Amino acid sequence: MGFIFSKSMNESMKNQKEFMLMNARLQRQGFTMLARLVSNSWPQMIYWPQPPKLLELQLERQLIMQSEMRERQMAMQIAWSREFLKYFGTFFGLAAISLTAGAIKKKKPAFLVPIVPLSFILTYQYDLGYGTLLERMKGEAEDILETEKSKLQLPRGMITFESIEKARKEQSRFFIDK
């Protein structure tokens, strides 16, 4: 479950990193063009590389794409939980019958003890797949976002373009040096 989620998150982060690098290159080229136009002695019209409306449209599409990816990942997680519940439910049923038969046959009620933790796992999986667990988790997450903002801050603050560029330059220098 976690592996599938982390793999898709890694792919999403990789795609976002590529997008940010491409966007930075476009901005640099735009400012270079602006400097060339300003330094020229002839009066000229300055054309930005992309109009603000186009940037707004790109951002809107990117947000929609990220939202759709999140929804698909959540749907896969719920489907996985439901599938796991089928197999675990079968295992639980067989184990409960076997343990009950063993307890009756041997007259030792201690055989029934493993049913207790297994029933908690079964209940959790049912609640995750078909119950209200996700709604409760969402409500708790919204409460954390509203009341416990300080726990959500990143260790070195928010990631900025400058910090990404610095890391990129250090990484490229690392590969060049070797």
PDB file of C-alpha atoms in Angstrom:
ATOM      1  CA  MET A   1       0.000   0.000   0.000  1.00  0.00           C
ATOM      2  CA  GLY A   2       2.637   2.509   1.074  1.00  0.00           C
ATOM      3  CA  PHE A   3       4.978   1.452  -1.728  1.00  0.00           C
ATOM      4  CA  ILE A   4       2.395   2.164  -4.445  1.00  0.00           C
ATOM      5  CA  PHE A   5       1.553   5.520  -2.868  1.00  0.00           C
ATOM      6  CA  SER A   6       5.210   6.516  -2.420  1.00  0.00           C
ATOM      7  CA  LYS A   7       6.098   5.412  -5.960  1.00  0.00           C
ATOM      8  CA  SER A   8       3.388   7.571  -7.483  1.00  0.00           C
ATOM      9  CA  MET A   9       4.332  10.477  -5.198  1.00  0.00           C
ATOM     10  CA  ASN A  10       7.973  10.142  -6.321  1.00  0.00           C
ATOM     11  CA  GLU A  11       6.857  10.248  -9.952  1.00  0.00           C
ATOM     12  CA  SER A  12       4.712  13.293  -9.229  1.00  0.00           C
ATOM     13  CA  MET A  13       7.588  15.058  -7.478  1.00  0.00           C
ATOM     14  CA  LYS A  14       9.901  14.216 -10.401  1.00  0.00           C
ATOM     15  CA  ASN A  15       7.417  15.651 -12.896  1.00  0.00           C
ATOM     16  CA  GLN A  16       6.956  18.776 -10.805  1.00  0.00           C
ATOM     17  CA  LYS A  17      10.735  19.238 -10.524  1.00  0.00           C
ATOM     18  CA  GLU A  18      11.079  18.970 -14.321  1.00  0.00           C
ATOM     19  CA  PHE A  19       8.262  21.493 -14.751  1.00  0.00           C
ATOM     20  CA  MET A  20       9.907  23.941 -12.347  1.00  0.00           C
ATOM     21  CA  LEU A  21      13.289  23.627 -14.097  1.00  0.00           C
ATOM     22  CA  MET A  22      11.682  24.193 -17.500  1.00  0.00           C
ATOM     23  CA  ASN A  23       9.773  27.168 -16.136  1.00  0.00           C
ATOM     24  CA  ALA A  24      12.983  28.630 -14.674  1.00  0.00           C
ATOM     25  CA  ARG A  25      14.742  28.278 -18.022  1.00  0.00           C
ATOM     26  CA  LEU A  26      11.871  30.035 -19.774  1.00  0.00           C
ATOM     27  CA  GLN A  27      11.958  32.866 -17.253  1.00  0.00           C
ATOM     28  CA  ARG A  28      15.728  33.256 -17.629  1.00  0.00           C
ATOM     29  CA  GLN A  29      15.408  33.374 -21.418  1.00  0.00           C
ATOM     30  CA  GLY A  30      12.640  35.941 -21.100  1.00  0.00           C
ATOM     31  CA  PHE A  31      14.746  38.203 -18.886  1.00  0.00           C
ATOM     32  CA  THR A  32      17.747  37.818 -21.211  1.00  0.00           C
ATOM     33  CA  MET A  33      15.587  38.894 -24.109  1.00  0.00           C
ATOM     34  CA  LEU A  34      14.312  41.837 -22.046  1.00  0.00           C
ATOM     35  CA  ALA A  35      17.873  42.943 -21.256  1.00  0.00           C
ATOM     36  CA  ARG A  36      18.802  42.783 -24.950  1.00  0.00           C
ATOM     37  CA  LEU A  37      15.749  44.825 -25.886  1.00  0.00           C
ATOM     38  CA  VAL A  38      16.378  47.464 -23.219  1.00  0.00           C
ATOM     39  CA  SER A  39      20.057  47.827 -24.141  1.00  0.00           C
ATOM     40  CA  ASN A  40      19.185  48.394 -27.789  1.00  0.00           C
ATOM     41  CA  SER A  41      19.070  52.092 -28.742  1.00  0.00           C
ATOM     42  CA  TRP A  42      16.008  51.760 -30.975  1.00  0.00           C
ATOM     43  CA  PRO A  43      12.653  52.071 -29.222  1.00  0.00           C
ATOM     44  CA  GLN A  44      10.966  48.698 -29.366  1.00  0.00           C
ATOM     45  CA  MET A  45       7.917  46.973 -27.993  1.00  0.00           C
ATOM     46  CA  ILE A  46       8.643  44.469 -25.219  1.00  0.00           C
ATOM     47  CA  TYR A  47       6.852  41.153 -25.574  1.00  0.00           C
ATOM     48  CA  TRP A  48       6.822  38.876 -22.540  1.00  0.00           C
ATOM     49  CA  PRO A  49       7.524  35.200 -23.249  1.00  0.00           C
ATOM     50  CA  GLN A  50       4.038  34.190 -22.124  1.00  0.00           C
ATOM     51  CA  PRO A  51       1.025  36.366 -21.380  1.00  0.00           C
ATOM     52  CA  PRO A  52      -0.273  36.240 -17.788  1.00  0.00           C
ATOM     53  CA  LYS A  53      -3.533  34.645 -18.923  1.00  0.00           C
ATOM     54  CA  LEU A  54      -1.595  31.714 -20.416  1.00  0.00           C
ATOM     55  CA  LEU A  55       0.383  31.284 -17.187  1.00  0.00           C
ATOM     56  CA  GLU A  56      -2.862  31.345 -15.236  1.00  0.00           C
ATOM     57  CA  LEU A  57      -4.317  28.693 -17.538  1.00  0.00           C
ATOM     58  CA  GLN A  58      -1.204  26.509 -17.131  1.00  0.00           C
ATOM     59  CA  LEU A  59      -1.386  26.811 -13.361  1.00  0.00           C
ATOM     60  CA  GLU A  60      -5.089  25.973 -13.356  1.00  0.00           C
ATOM     61  CA  ARG A  61      -4.475  22.885 -15.493  1.00  0.00           C
ATOM     62  CA  GLN A  62      -1.608  21.778 -13.279  1.00  0.00           C
ATOM     63  CA  LEU A  63      -3.777  22.116 -10.166  1.00  0.00           C
ATOM     64  CA  ILE A  64      -6.574  20.135 -11.807  1.00  0.00           C
ATOM     65  CA  MET A  65      -4.094  17.438 -12.861  1.00  0.00           C
ATOM     66  CA  GLN A  66      -2.675  17.177  -9.332  1.00  0.00           C
ATOM     67  CA  SER A  67      -6.175  16.951  -7.885  1.00  0.00           C
ATOM     68  CA  GLU A  68      -7.111  14.189 -10.315  1.00  0.00           C
ATOM     69  CA  MET A  69      -3.917  12.284  -9.510  1.00  0.00           C
ATOM     70  CA  ARG A  70      -4.673  12.544  -5.786  1.00  0.00           C
ATOM     71  CA  GLU A  71      -8.225  11.299  -6.346  1.00  0.00           C
ATOM     72  CA  ARG A  72      -6.962   8.345  -8.378  1.00  0.00           C
ATOM     73  CA  GLN A  73      -4.399   7.474  -5.711  1.00  0.00           C
ATOM     74  CA  MET A  74      -7.068   7.587  -3.017  1.00  0.00           C
ATOM     75  CA  ALA A  75      -9.378   5.425  -5.125  1.00  0.00           C
ATOM     76  CA  MET A  76      -6.569   2.891  -5.553  1.00  0.00           C
ATOM     77  CA  GLN A  77      -5.928   2.882  -1.806  1.00  0.00           C
ATOM     78  CA  ILE A  78      -9.612   2.280  -1.045  1.00  0.00           C
ATOM     79  CA  ALA A  79      -9.780  -0.469  -3.689  1.00  0.00           C
ATOM     80  CA  TRP A  80      -6.669  -2.087  -2.199  1.00  0.00           C
ATOM     81  CA  SER A  81      -8.233  -1.995   1.262  1.00  0.00           C
ATOM     82  CA  ARG A  82     -11.403  -3.621  -0.014  1.00  0.00           C
ATOM     83  CA  GLU A  83      -9.443  -6.328  -1.804  1.00  0.00           C
ATOM     84  CA  PHE A  84      -7.316  -6.964   1.287  1.00  0.00           C
ATOM     85  CA  LEU A  85     -10.496  -7.175   3.366  1.00  0.00           C
ATOM     86  CA  LYS A  86     -11.768 -10.049   1.202  1.00  0.00           C
ATOM     87  CA  TYR A  87      -8.641 -12.109   1.757  1.00  0.00           C
ATOM     88  CA  PHE A  88      -8.233 -11.192   5.406  1.00  0.00           C
ATOM     89  CA  GLY A  89     -11.944 -11.825   6.059  1.00  0.00           C
ATOM     90  CA  THR A  90     -11.564 -15.311   4.632  1.00  0.00           C
ATOM     91  CA  PHE A  91      -8.472 -15.926   6.766  1.00  0.00           C
ATOM     92  CA  PHE A  92     -10.240 -14.571   9.855  1.00  0.00           C
ATOM     93  CA  GLY A  93     -13.280 -16.783   9.274  1.00  0.00           C
ATOM     94  CA  LEU A  94     -11.176 -19.916   8.845  1.00  0.00           C
ATOM     95  CA  ALA A  95      -8.998 -19.043  11.846  1.00  0.00           C
ATOM     96  CA  ALA A  96     -12.040 -18.322  14.039  1.00  0.00           C
ATOM     97  CA  ILE A  97     -13.680 -21.619  13.106  1.00  0.00           C
ATOM     98  CA  SER A  98     -10.455 -23.583  13.604  1.00  0.00           C
ATOM     99  CA  LEU A  99      -9.615 -21.907  16.915  1.00  0.00           C
ATOM    100  CA  THR A 100     -13.169 -22.354  18.213  1.00  0.00           C
ATOM    101  CA  ALA A 101     -13.151 -26.043  17.218  1.00  0.00           C
ATOM    102  CA  GLY A 102      -9.751 -26.499  18.889  1.00  0.00           C
ATOM    103  CA  ALA A 103     -10.937 -24.753  22.061  1.00  0.00           C
ATOM    104  CA  ILE A 104     -14.036 -26.961  22.265  1.00  0.00           C
ATOM    105  CA  LYS A 105     -12.165 -30.164  21.417  1.00  0.00           C
ATOM    106  CA  LYS A 106      -9.260 -29.546  23.836  1.00  0.00           C
ATOM    107  CA  LYS A 107     -11.483 -27.752  26.381  1.00  0.00           C
ATOM    108  CA  LYS A 108      -8.957 -24.878  26.513  1.00  0.00           C
ATOM    109  CA  PRO A 109     -10.493 -21.426  26.034  1.00  0.00           C
ATOM    110  CA  ALA A 110      -6.969 -19.986  25.598  1.00  0.00           C
ATOM    111  CA  PHE A 111      -7.189 -21.038  21.941  1.00  0.00           C
ATOM    112  CA  LEU A 112      -9.712 -18.216  21.441  1.00  0.00           C
ATOM    113  CA  VAL A 113      -7.256 -15.468  22.468  1.00  0.00           C
ATOM    114  CA  PRO A 114      -5.853 -14.831  18.901  1.00  0.00           C
ATOM    115  CA  ILE A 115      -9.376 -14.026  17.712  1.00  0.00           C
ATOM    116  CA  VAL A 116      -9.343 -10.738  19.671  1.00  0.00           C
ATOM    117  CA  PRO A 117      -6.456  -8.965  17.846  1.00  0.00           C
ATOM    118  CA  LEU A 118      -7.519 -10.457  14.523  1.00  0.00           C
ATOM    119  CA  SER A 119     -11.021  -9.019  15.020  1.00  0.00           C
ATOM    120  CA  PHE A 120      -9.519  -5.547  15.577  1.00  0.00           C
ATOM    121  CA  ILE A 121      -7.601  -5.811  12.294  1.00  0.00           C
ATOM    122  CA  LEU A 122     -10.702  -7.032  10.475  1.00  0.00           C
ATOM    123  CA  THR A 123     -12.785  -4.171  11.895  1.00  0.00           C
ATOM    124  CA  TYR A 124     -10.167  -1.595  10.921  1.00  0.00           C
ATOM    125  CA  GLN A 125      -9.953  -2.898   7.353  1.00  0.00           C
ATOM    126  CA  TYR A 126     -13.743  -2.938   7.036  1.00  0.00           C
ATOM    127  CA  ASP A 127     -13.960   0.633   8.331  1.00  0.00           C
ATOM    128  CA  LEU A 128     -11.237   1.728   5.906  1.00  0.00           C
ATOM    129  CA  GLY A 129     -12.815   0.037   2.875  1.00  0.00           C
ATOM    130  CA  TYR A 130     -16.524   0.527   3.498  1.00  0.00           C
ATOM    131  CA  GLY A 131     -16.968   2.640   6.614  1.00  0.00           C
ATOM    132  CA  THR A 132     -16.380   6.223   7.632  1.00  0.00           C
ATOM    133  CA  LEU A 133     -12.676   5.998   8.547  1.00  0.00           C
ATOM    134  CA  LEU A 134     -11.561   8.175   5.622  1.00  0.00           C
ATOM    135  CA  GLU A 135     -14.120  10.867   6.479  1.00  0.00           C
ATOM    136  CA  ARG A 136     -12.987  10.858  10.112  1.00  0.00           C
ATOM    137  CA  MET A 137      -9.336  11.059   9.018  1.00  0.00           C
ATOM    138  CA  LYS A 138     -10.175  13.942   6.694  1.00  0.00           C
ATOM    139  CA  GLY A 139     -11.948  15.779   9.504  1.00  0.00           C
ATOM    140  CA  GLU A 140      -8.986  15.248  11.829  1.00  0.00           C
ATOM    141  CA  ALA A 141      -6.597  16.485   9.125  1.00  0.00           C
ATOM    142  CA  GLU A 142      -8.703  19.631   8.629  1.00  0.00           C
ATOM    143  CA  ASP A 143      -8.668  20.205  12.387  1.00  0.00           C
ATOM    144  CA  ILE A 144      -4.865  19.864  12.439  1.00  0.00           C
ATOM    145  CA  LEU A 145      -4.576  22.339   9.550  1.00  0.00           C
ATOM    146  CA  GLU A 146      -6.706  24.858  11.444  1.00  0.00           C
ATOM    147  CA  THR A 147      -5.431  24.490  15.011  1.00  0.00           C
ATOM    148  CA  GLU A 148      -1.924  23.006  14.854  1.00  0.00           C
ATOM    149  CA  LYS A 149      -0.233  24.884  11.995  1.00  0.00           C
ATOM    150  CA  SER A 150       3.143  24.983  13.789  1.00  0.00           C
ATOM    151  CA  LYS A 151       3.472  21.189  13.569  1.00  0.00           C
ATOM    152  CA  LEU A 152       3.261  21.332   9.783  1.00  0.00           C
ATOM    153  CA  GLN A 153       6.161  23.668   9.073  1.00  0.00           C
ATOM    154  CA  LEU A 154       9.094  22.314   7.111  1.00  0.00           C
ATOM    155  CA  PRO A 155      12.457  22.110   8.926  1.00  0.00           C
ATOM    156  CA  ARG A 156      14.213  24.789   6.838  1.00  0.00           C
ATOM    157  CA  GLY A 157      11.119  26.745   5.921  1.00  0.00           C
ATOM    158  CA  MET A 158       9.274  26.811   2.638  1.00  0.00           C
ATOM    159  CA  ILE A 159      11.105  25.660  -0.475  1.00  0.00           C
ATOM    160  CA  THR A 160      11.986  28.581  -2.726  1.00  0.00           C
ATOM    161  CA  PHE A 161      13.268  28.896  -6.243  1.00  0.00           C
ATOM    162  CA  GLU A 162      16.614  30.082  -4.874  1.00  0.00           C
ATOM    163  CA  SER A 163      17.018  27.017  -2.644  1.00  0.00           C
ATOM    164  CA  ILE A 164      16.216  24.718  -5.567  1.00  0.00           C
ATOM    165  CA  GLU A 165      18.716  26.529  -7.797  1.00  0.00           C
ATOM    166  CA  LYS A 166      21.377  26.335  -5.081  1.00  0.00           C
ATOM    167  CA  ALA A 167      20.821  22.585  -4.680  1.00  0.00           C
ATOM    168  CA  ARG A 168      20.846  22.109  -8.453  1.00  0.00           C
ATOM    169  CA  LYS A 169      24.132  23.993  -8.810  1.00  0.00           C
ATOM    170  CA  GLU A 170      25.713  22.029  -5.966  1.00  0.00           C
ATOM    171  CA  GLN A 171      24.548  18.775  -7.505  1.00  0.00           C
ATOM    172  CA  SER A 172      25.842  19.700 -10.975  1.00  0.00           C
ATOM    173  CA  ARG A 173      29.158  20.777  -9.448  1.00  0.00           C
ATOM    174  CA  PHE A 174      29.325  17.423  -7.635  1.00  0.00           C
ATOM    175  CA  PHE A 175      28.935  15.531 -10.911  1.00  0.00           C
ATOM    176  CA  ILE A 176      31.392  17.788 -12.751  1.00  0.00           C
ATOM    177  CA  ASP A 177      34.089  17.434 -10.067  1.00  0.00           C
ATOM    178  CA  LYS A 178      34.083  13.631 -10.245  1.00  0.00           C
TER     179      LYS A 178
END
